[in-house]
Amino acid sequence: FWGAPLINSSATLDAISAGLLQIDALEQFNKENREAGDVEIHIGIGISTGLAVVGNMGSHERFDYTVMGDTVNLASRLEGQTKTYGVHIIVSEYTIADVTPEVLKQNNILFREIDKVMVKGKKQPIRIFEIVENSNISFVRDINEIFNEARNAYYEGDWATCREKCKEIMLKGTDGPTAVLLARSEAYIDKPPAVWQGVYELLSK
């Protein structure tokens, strides 16, 4: 976490940059493991920006300097969803709003909106974004326009258009968020939800 105990005006950008550095290091680690015949590992990173309780938590005998609160819980939920969407880094709309898209672009950080979700235990939907790791930037830039069309069709309940756009992307290569939209659109063509507002309820943490 950033911004405590000392104020940090670039806390959100630092968090995103640290996440990307972790993924770069992970890819190098896995490359060395493959060459040595060892197992590869995968991680997910969830980031959200907001207020938190920060300090020593516990008792007089045993405590940790840590963070607690809704912001921390949301980041944890997003980390858990990286497996669902097949990506390494998911951030909340609060993170994107805090650092601003312009600053991300100035720092050559590619991001894309991947869904609107209702997190378990919450009543307000949020937009979630992928921060694209450096090794996948070229591919995501290539498909981004089509992906945005597919995602917007999905939000509007136009399942057939979403499905066709997703299939067009999948001909170019594997993409986790596209695979999610494709599976949902195909399921909703057969059995559309009774009420649709473009928001998917996350049933797992």
PDB file of C-alpha atoms in Angstrom:
ATOM      1  CA  PHE A   1       0.000   0.000   0.000  1.00  0.00           C
ATOM      2  CA  TRP A   2       1.018   3.581  -0.669  1.00  0.00           C
ATOM      3  CA  GLY A   3       0.238   6.931   0.949  1.00  0.00           C
ATOM      4  CA  ALA A   4       0.868   5.961   4.573  1.00  0.00           C
ATOM      5  CA  PRO A   5       2.526   6.634   6.931  1.00  0.00           C
ATOM      6  CA  LEU A   6       3.853   9.386   4.638  1.00  0.00           C
ATOM      7  CA  ILE A   7       1.680  11.229   2.123  1.00  0.00           C
ATOM      8  CA  ASN A   8       2.468  10.211  -1.433  1.00  0.00           C
ATOM      9  CA  SER A   9       1.009  12.326  -4.239  1.00  0.00           C
ATOM     10  CA  SER A  10       1.731   9.595  -6.815  1.00  0.00           C
ATOM     11  CA  ALA A  11       0.424   6.664  -4.751  1.00  0.00           C
ATOM     12  CA  THR A  12      -1.958   5.287  -7.399  1.00  0.00           C
ATOM     13  CA  LEU A  13       0.551   5.496 -10.228  1.00  0.00           C
ATOM     14  CA  ASP A  14       3.184   3.891  -7.991  1.00  0.00           C
ATOM     15  CA  ALA A  15       0.817   1.007  -7.216  1.00  0.00           C
ATOM     16  CA  ILE A  16       0.112   0.363 -10.901  1.00  0.00           C
ATOM     17  CA  SER A  17       3.796   0.630 -11.815  1.00  0.00           C
ATOM     18  CA  ALA A  18       4.733  -1.807  -9.048  1.00  0.00           C
ATOM     19  CA  GLY A  19       2.133  -4.262 -10.332  1.00  0.00           C
ATOM     20  CA  LEU A  20       3.557  -4.111 -13.848  1.00  0.00           C
ATOM     21  CA  LEU A  21       7.086  -4.618 -12.518  1.00  0.00           C
ATOM     22  CA  GLN A  22       5.879  -7.682 -10.615  1.00  0.00           C
ATOM     23  CA  ILE A  23       4.423  -9.184 -13.788  1.00  0.00           C
ATOM     24  CA  ASP A  24       7.621  -8.439 -15.727  1.00  0.00           C
ATOM     25  CA  ALA A  25       9.625 -10.200 -12.989  1.00  0.00           C
ATOM     26  CA  LEU A  26       7.167 -13.097 -12.947  1.00  0.00           C
ATOM     27  CA  GLU A  27       7.504 -13.639 -16.694  1.00  0.00           C
ATOM     28  CA  GLN A  28      11.297 -13.753 -16.378  1.00  0.00           C
ATOM     29  CA  PHE A  29      11.007 -16.122 -13.416  1.00  0.00           C
ATOM     30  CA  ASN A  30       8.727 -18.462 -15.368  1.00  0.00           C
ATOM     31  CA  LYS A  31      11.006 -18.327 -18.409  1.00  0.00           C
ATOM     32  CA  GLU A  32      13.928 -19.478 -16.273  1.00  0.00           C
ATOM     33  CA  ASN A  33      11.766 -22.188 -14.684  1.00  0.00           C
ATOM     34  CA  ARG A  34      10.659 -23.502 -18.092  1.00  0.00           C
ATOM     35  CA  GLU A  35      14.264 -23.730 -19.230  1.00  0.00           C
ATOM     36  CA  ALA A  36      15.146 -25.596 -16.034  1.00  0.00           C
ATOM     37  CA  GLY A  37      12.132 -27.903 -16.333  1.00  0.00           C
ATOM     38  CA  ASP A  38      10.525 -26.489 -13.193  1.00  0.00           C
ATOM     39  CA  VAL A  39       6.912 -25.465 -12.620  1.00  0.00           C
ATOM     40  CA  GLU A  40       5.544 -22.051 -13.537  1.00  0.00           C
ATOM     41  CA  ILE A  41       3.488 -19.930 -11.179  1.00  0.00           C
ATOM     42  CA  HIS A  42       0.796 -17.348 -11.853  1.00  0.00           C
ATOM     43  CA  ILE A  43      -0.397 -14.442  -9.751  1.00  0.00           C
ATOM     44  CA  GLY A  44      -3.229 -11.927  -9.807  1.00  0.00           C
ATOM     45  CA  ILE A  45      -3.084  -8.307  -8.653  1.00  0.00           C
ATOM     46  CA  GLY A  46      -6.075  -6.229  -7.584  1.00  0.00           C
ATOM     47  CA  ILE A  47      -5.770  -2.491  -7.018  1.00  0.00           C
ATOM     48  CA  SER A  48      -8.263   0.041  -5.700  1.00  0.00           C
ATOM     49  CA  THR A  49      -7.811   3.613  -4.531  1.00  0.00           C
ATOM     50  CA  GLY A  50      -9.541   5.214  -1.565  1.00  0.00           C
ATOM     51  CA  LEU A  51      -9.605   5.728   2.173  1.00  0.00           C
ATOM     52  CA  ALA A  52      -8.417   3.029   4.556  1.00  0.00           C
ATOM     53  CA  VAL A  53      -7.653   2.536   8.215  1.00  0.00           C
ATOM     54  CA  VAL A  54      -3.875   2.291   8.526  1.00  0.00           C
ATOM     55  CA  GLY A  55      -1.830   1.452  11.587  1.00  0.00           C
ATOM     56  CA  ASN A  56      -0.902  -1.184  14.130  1.00  0.00           C
ATOM     57  CA  MET A  57      -3.706  -3.776  14.318  1.00  0.00           C
ATOM     58  CA  GLY A  58      -3.899  -6.445  17.001  1.00  0.00           C
ATOM     59  CA  SER A  59      -3.083  -6.556  20.677  1.00  0.00           C
ATOM     60  CA  HIS A  60      -0.273  -5.187  22.850  1.00  0.00           C
ATOM     61  CA  GLU A  61       1.529  -8.526  22.599  1.00  0.00           C
ATOM     62  CA  ARG A  62       1.045  -9.187  18.891  1.00  0.00           C
ATOM     63  CA  PHE A  63       0.223  -6.735  16.119  1.00  0.00           C
ATOM     64  CA  ASP A  64       0.906  -5.831  12.509  1.00  0.00           C
ATOM     65  CA  TYR A  65       1.159  -2.506  10.757  1.00  0.00           C
ATOM     66  CA  THR A  66      -1.493  -3.006   8.091  1.00  0.00           C
ATOM     67  CA  VAL A  67      -4.549  -1.600   6.306  1.00  0.00           C
ATOM     68  CA  MET A  68      -8.263  -2.310   6.648  1.00  0.00           C
ATOM     69  CA  GLY A  69     -11.510  -1.074   5.151  1.00  0.00           C
ATOM     70  CA  ASP A  70     -13.738  -1.139   2.057  1.00  0.00           C
ATOM     71  CA  THR A  71     -10.928  -0.053  -0.274  1.00  0.00           C
ATOM     72  CA  VAL A  72      -8.772  -2.962   0.878  1.00  0.00           C
ATOM     73  CA  ASN A  73     -11.678  -5.411   0.573  1.00  0.00           C
ATOM     74  CA  LEU A  74     -12.444  -4.252  -2.963  1.00  0.00           C
ATOM     75  CA  ALA A  75      -8.812  -4.656  -4.024  1.00  0.00           C
ATOM     76  CA  SER A  76      -8.927  -8.183  -2.621  1.00  0.00           C
ATOM     77  CA  ARG A  77     -12.111  -8.973  -4.575  1.00  0.00           C
ATOM     78  CA  LEU A  78     -10.523  -7.691  -7.776  1.00  0.00           C
ATOM     79  CA  GLU A  79      -7.437  -9.810  -7.215  1.00  0.00           C
ATOM     80  CA  GLY A  80      -9.693 -12.853  -6.960  1.00  0.00           C
ATOM     81  CA  GLN A  81     -11.347 -12.000 -10.291  1.00  0.00           C
ATOM     82  CA  THR A  82      -8.109 -11.961 -12.287  1.00  0.00           C
ATOM     83  CA  LYS A  83      -8.561 -15.714 -12.724  1.00  0.00           C
ATOM     84  CA  THR A  84     -12.107 -15.225 -14.027  1.00  0.00           C
ATOM     85  CA  TYR A  85     -11.026 -12.725 -16.682  1.00  0.00           C
ATOM     86  CA  GLY A  86      -7.701 -14.373 -17.496  1.00  0.00           C
ATOM     87  CA  VAL A  87      -5.623 -11.266 -16.787  1.00  0.00           C
ATOM     88  CA  HIS A  88      -2.896 -10.342 -14.314  1.00  0.00           C
ATOM     89  CA  ILE A  89      -3.966  -6.898 -13.062  1.00  0.00           C
ATOM     90  CA  ILE A  90      -7.481  -5.564 -12.435  1.00  0.00           C
ATOM     91  CA  VAL A  91      -8.118  -2.101 -11.007  1.00  0.00           C
ATOM     92  CA  SER A  92     -11.277  -0.298  -9.965  1.00  0.00           C
ATOM     93  CA  GLU A  93     -12.806   2.762 -11.583  1.00  0.00           C
ATOM     94  CA  TYR A  94     -11.671   4.717  -8.495  1.00  0.00           C
ATOM     95  CA  THR A  95      -8.062   3.941  -9.371  1.00  0.00           C
ATOM     96  CA  ILE A  96      -8.475   5.072 -12.983  1.00  0.00           C
ATOM     97  CA  ALA A  97     -10.231   8.258 -11.835  1.00  0.00           C
ATOM     98  CA  ASP A  98      -7.478   9.046  -9.334  1.00  0.00           C
ATOM     99  CA  VAL A  99      -4.512   8.660 -11.659  1.00  0.00           C
ATOM    100  CA  THR A 100      -6.460   9.855 -14.782  1.00  0.00           C
ATOM    101  CA  PRO A 101      -6.268   8.202 -18.214  1.00  0.00           C
ATOM    102  CA  GLU A 102      -4.022  11.009 -19.469  1.00  0.00           C
ATOM    103  CA  VAL A 103      -1.338  10.280 -16.856  1.00  0.00           C
ATOM    104  CA  LEU A 104      -1.473   6.576 -17.667  1.00  0.00           C
ATOM    105  CA  LYS A 105      -0.969   7.299 -21.356  1.00  0.00           C
ATOM    106  CA  GLN A 106       1.913   9.670 -20.573  1.00  0.00           C
ATOM    107  CA  ASN A 107       3.561   6.782 -18.713  1.00  0.00           C
ATOM    108  CA  ASN A 108       2.918   4.332 -21.580  1.00  0.00           C
ATOM    109  CA  ILE A 109       0.508   2.302 -19.458  1.00  0.00           C
ATOM    110  CA  LEU A 110      -2.246   0.645 -21.474  1.00  0.00           C
ATOM    111  CA  PHE A 111      -5.583  -0.011 -19.806  1.00  0.00           C
ATOM    112  CA  ARG A 112      -9.030  -1.084 -20.952  1.00  0.00           C
ATOM    113  CA  GLU A 113     -12.454  -1.299 -19.381  1.00  0.00           C
ATOM    114  CA  ILE A 114     -13.439  -4.955 -19.207  1.00  0.00           C
ATOM    115  CA  ASP A 115     -16.748  -5.053 -17.311  1.00  0.00           C
ATOM    116  CA  LYS A 116     -19.313  -3.448 -15.043  1.00  0.00           C
ATOM    117  CA  VAL A 117     -19.810  -5.614 -11.986  1.00  0.00           C
ATOM    118  CA  MET A 118     -21.586  -5.827  -8.678  1.00  0.00           C
ATOM    119  CA  VAL A 119     -19.061  -7.018  -6.122  1.00  0.00           C
ATOM    120  CA  LYS A 120     -20.327  -9.457  -3.522  1.00  0.00           C
ATOM    121  CA  GLY A 121     -21.614  -7.601  -0.467  1.00  0.00           C
ATOM    122  CA  LYS A 122     -22.071  -4.281  -2.339  1.00  0.00           C
ATOM    123  CA  LYS A 123     -25.156  -2.588  -3.782  1.00  0.00           C
ATOM    124  CA  GLN A 124     -23.509  -0.224  -6.273  1.00  0.00           C
ATOM    125  CA  PRO A 125     -21.936  -1.480  -9.513  1.00  0.00           C
ATOM    126  CA  ILE A 126     -18.424  -0.434 -10.478  1.00  0.00           C
ATOM    127  CA  ARG A 127     -16.457  -0.444 -13.704  1.00  0.00           C
ATOM    128  CA  ILE A 128     -13.344  -2.559 -13.668  1.00  0.00           C
ATOM    129  CA  PHE A 129     -10.273  -2.191 -15.855  1.00  0.00           C
ATOM    130  CA  GLU A 130      -7.353  -4.317 -16.925  1.00  0.00           C
ATOM    131  CA  ILE A 131      -3.874  -2.847 -16.718  1.00  0.00           C
ATOM    132  CA  VAL A 132      -2.200  -4.599 -19.629  1.00  0.00           C
ATOM    133  CA  GLU A 133       1.192  -6.130 -18.943  1.00  0.00           C
ATOM    134  CA  ASN A 134       4.009  -5.001 -21.199  1.00  0.00           C
ATOM    135  CA  SER A 135       4.310  -8.300 -23.055  1.00  0.00           C
ATOM    136  CA  ASN A 136       0.650  -8.137 -24.188  1.00  0.00           C
ATOM    137  CA  ILE A 137       0.367  -4.462 -25.154  1.00  0.00           C
ATOM    138  CA  SER A 138       0.780  -4.987 -28.912  1.00  0.00           C
ATOM    139  CA  PHE A 139      -1.974  -7.610 -29.082  1.00  0.00           C
ATOM    140  CA  VAL A 140      -4.444  -5.657 -26.945  1.00  0.00           C
ATOM    141  CA  ARG A 141      -3.877  -2.504 -28.998  1.00  0.00           C
ATOM    142  CA  ASP A 142      -4.608  -4.533 -32.123  1.00  0.00           C
ATOM    143  CA  ILE A 143      -7.951  -5.825 -30.812  1.00  0.00           C
ATOM    144  CA  ASN A 144      -8.971  -2.881 -28.624  1.00  0.00           C
ATOM    145  CA  GLU A 145     -11.397  -1.238 -31.039  1.00  0.00           C
ATOM    146  CA  ILE A 146     -13.256  -4.477 -31.696  1.00  0.00           C
ATOM    147  CA  PHE A 147     -13.209  -5.346 -28.003  1.00  0.00           C
ATOM    148  CA  ASN A 148     -14.778  -2.002 -27.100  1.00  0.00           C
ATOM    149  CA  GLU A 149     -17.516  -2.648 -29.652  1.00  0.00           C
ATOM    150  CA  ALA A 150     -18.128  -6.111 -28.204  1.00  0.00           C
ATOM    151  CA  ARG A 151     -18.199  -4.805 -24.633  1.00  0.00           C
ATOM    152  CA  ASN A 152     -20.584  -1.966 -25.478  1.00  0.00           C
ATOM    153  CA  ALA A 153     -22.898  -4.363 -27.320  1.00  0.00           C
ATOM    154  CA  TYR A 154     -22.805  -6.571 -24.223  1.00  0.00           C
ATOM    155  CA  TYR A 155     -23.720  -3.623 -21.979  1.00  0.00           C
ATOM    156  CA  GLU A 156     -26.660  -2.849 -24.268  1.00  0.00           C
ATOM    157  CA  GLY A 157     -27.887  -6.441 -24.272  1.00  0.00           C
ATOM    158  CA  ASP A 158     -27.081  -6.959 -27.971  1.00  0.00           C
ATOM    159  CA  TRP A 159     -25.852 -10.498 -27.440  1.00  0.00           C
ATOM    160  CA  ALA A 160     -25.610 -11.428 -31.139  1.00  0.00           C
ATOM    161  CA  THR A 161     -23.326  -8.483 -31.988  1.00  0.00           C
ATOM    162  CA  CYS A 162     -21.225  -9.133 -28.899  1.00  0.00           C
ATOM    163  CA  ARG A 163     -20.795 -12.774 -29.894  1.00  0.00           C
ATOM    164  CA  GLU A 164     -19.753 -11.960 -33.454  1.00  0.00           C
ATOM    165  CA  LYS A 165     -17.253  -9.305 -32.348  1.00  0.00           C
ATOM    166  CA  CYS A 166     -15.775 -11.694 -29.785  1.00  0.00           C
ATOM    167  CA  LYS A 167     -15.398 -14.429 -32.383  1.00  0.00           C
ATOM    168  CA  GLU A 168     -13.586 -11.954 -34.617  1.00  0.00           C
ATOM    169  CA  ILE A 169     -11.124 -11.243 -31.808  1.00  0.00           C
ATOM    170  CA  MET A 170     -10.578 -14.905 -30.983  1.00  0.00           C
ATOM    171  CA  LEU A 171      -9.475 -15.524 -34.578  1.00  0.00           C
ATOM    172  CA  LYS A 172      -6.550 -13.204 -33.851  1.00  0.00           C
ATOM    173  CA  GLY A 173      -5.511 -14.859 -30.580  1.00  0.00           C
ATOM    174  CA  THR A 174      -6.526 -15.813 -27.064  1.00  0.00           C
ATOM    175  CA  ASP A 175      -7.895 -13.058 -24.851  1.00  0.00           C
ATOM    176  CA  GLY A 176      -9.345 -13.651 -21.391  1.00  0.00           C
ATOM    177  CA  PRO A 177     -11.851 -10.756 -21.186  1.00  0.00           C
ATOM    178  CA  THR A 178     -13.077 -11.560 -24.706  1.00  0.00           C
ATOM    179  CA  ALA A 179     -13.590 -15.204 -23.755  1.00  0.00           C
ATOM    180  CA  VAL A 180     -15.709 -14.091 -20.781  1.00  0.00           C
ATOM    181  CA  LEU A 181     -17.915 -11.849 -22.946  1.00  0.00           C
ATOM    182  CA  LEU A 182     -18.254 -14.584 -25.570  1.00  0.00           C
ATOM    183  CA  ALA A 183     -19.358 -17.188 -23.028  1.00  0.00           C
ATOM    184  CA  ARG A 184     -21.869 -14.832 -21.424  1.00  0.00           C
ATOM    185  CA  SER A 185     -23.325 -13.609 -24.722  1.00  0.00           C
ATOM    186  CA  GLU A 186     -23.798 -17.175 -25.947  1.00  0.00           C
ATOM    187  CA  ALA A 187     -25.484 -18.128 -22.676  1.00  0.00           C
ATOM    188  CA  TYR A 188     -27.752 -15.061 -22.770  1.00  0.00           C
ATOM    189  CA  ILE A 189     -28.788 -15.688 -26.386  1.00  0.00           C
ATOM    190  CA  ASP A 190     -30.248 -18.998 -25.217  1.00  0.00           C
ATOM    191  CA  LYS A 191     -31.544 -17.685 -21.887  1.00  0.00           C
ATOM    192  CA  PRO A 192     -31.549 -13.884 -21.559  1.00  0.00           C
ATOM    193  CA  PRO A 193     -31.715 -12.394 -18.053  1.00  0.00           C
ATOM    194  CA  ALA A 194     -35.146 -11.144 -16.962  1.00  0.00           C
ATOM    195  CA  VAL A 195     -33.707  -7.702 -16.223  1.00  0.00           C
ATOM    196  CA  TRP A 196     -30.473  -6.426 -17.758  1.00  0.00           C
ATOM    197  CA  GLN A 197     -28.706  -3.182 -16.908  1.00  0.00           C
ATOM    198  CA  GLY A 198     -25.278  -4.071 -18.242  1.00  0.00           C
ATOM    199  CA  VAL A 199     -24.027  -5.182 -14.823  1.00  0.00           C
ATOM    200  CA  TYR A 200     -22.764  -8.656 -13.952  1.00  0.00           C
ATOM    201  CA  GLU A 201     -23.086  -9.786 -10.355  1.00  0.00           C
ATOM    202  CA  LEU A 202     -19.940 -11.454  -9.066  1.00  0.00           C
ATOM    203  CA  LEU A 203     -21.030 -14.428  -6.998  1.00  0.00           C
ATOM    204  CA  SER A 204     -17.548 -15.365  -5.785  1.00  0.00           C
ATOM    205  CA  LYS A 205     -14.944 -13.456  -3.808  1.00  0.00           C
TER     206      LYS A 205
END
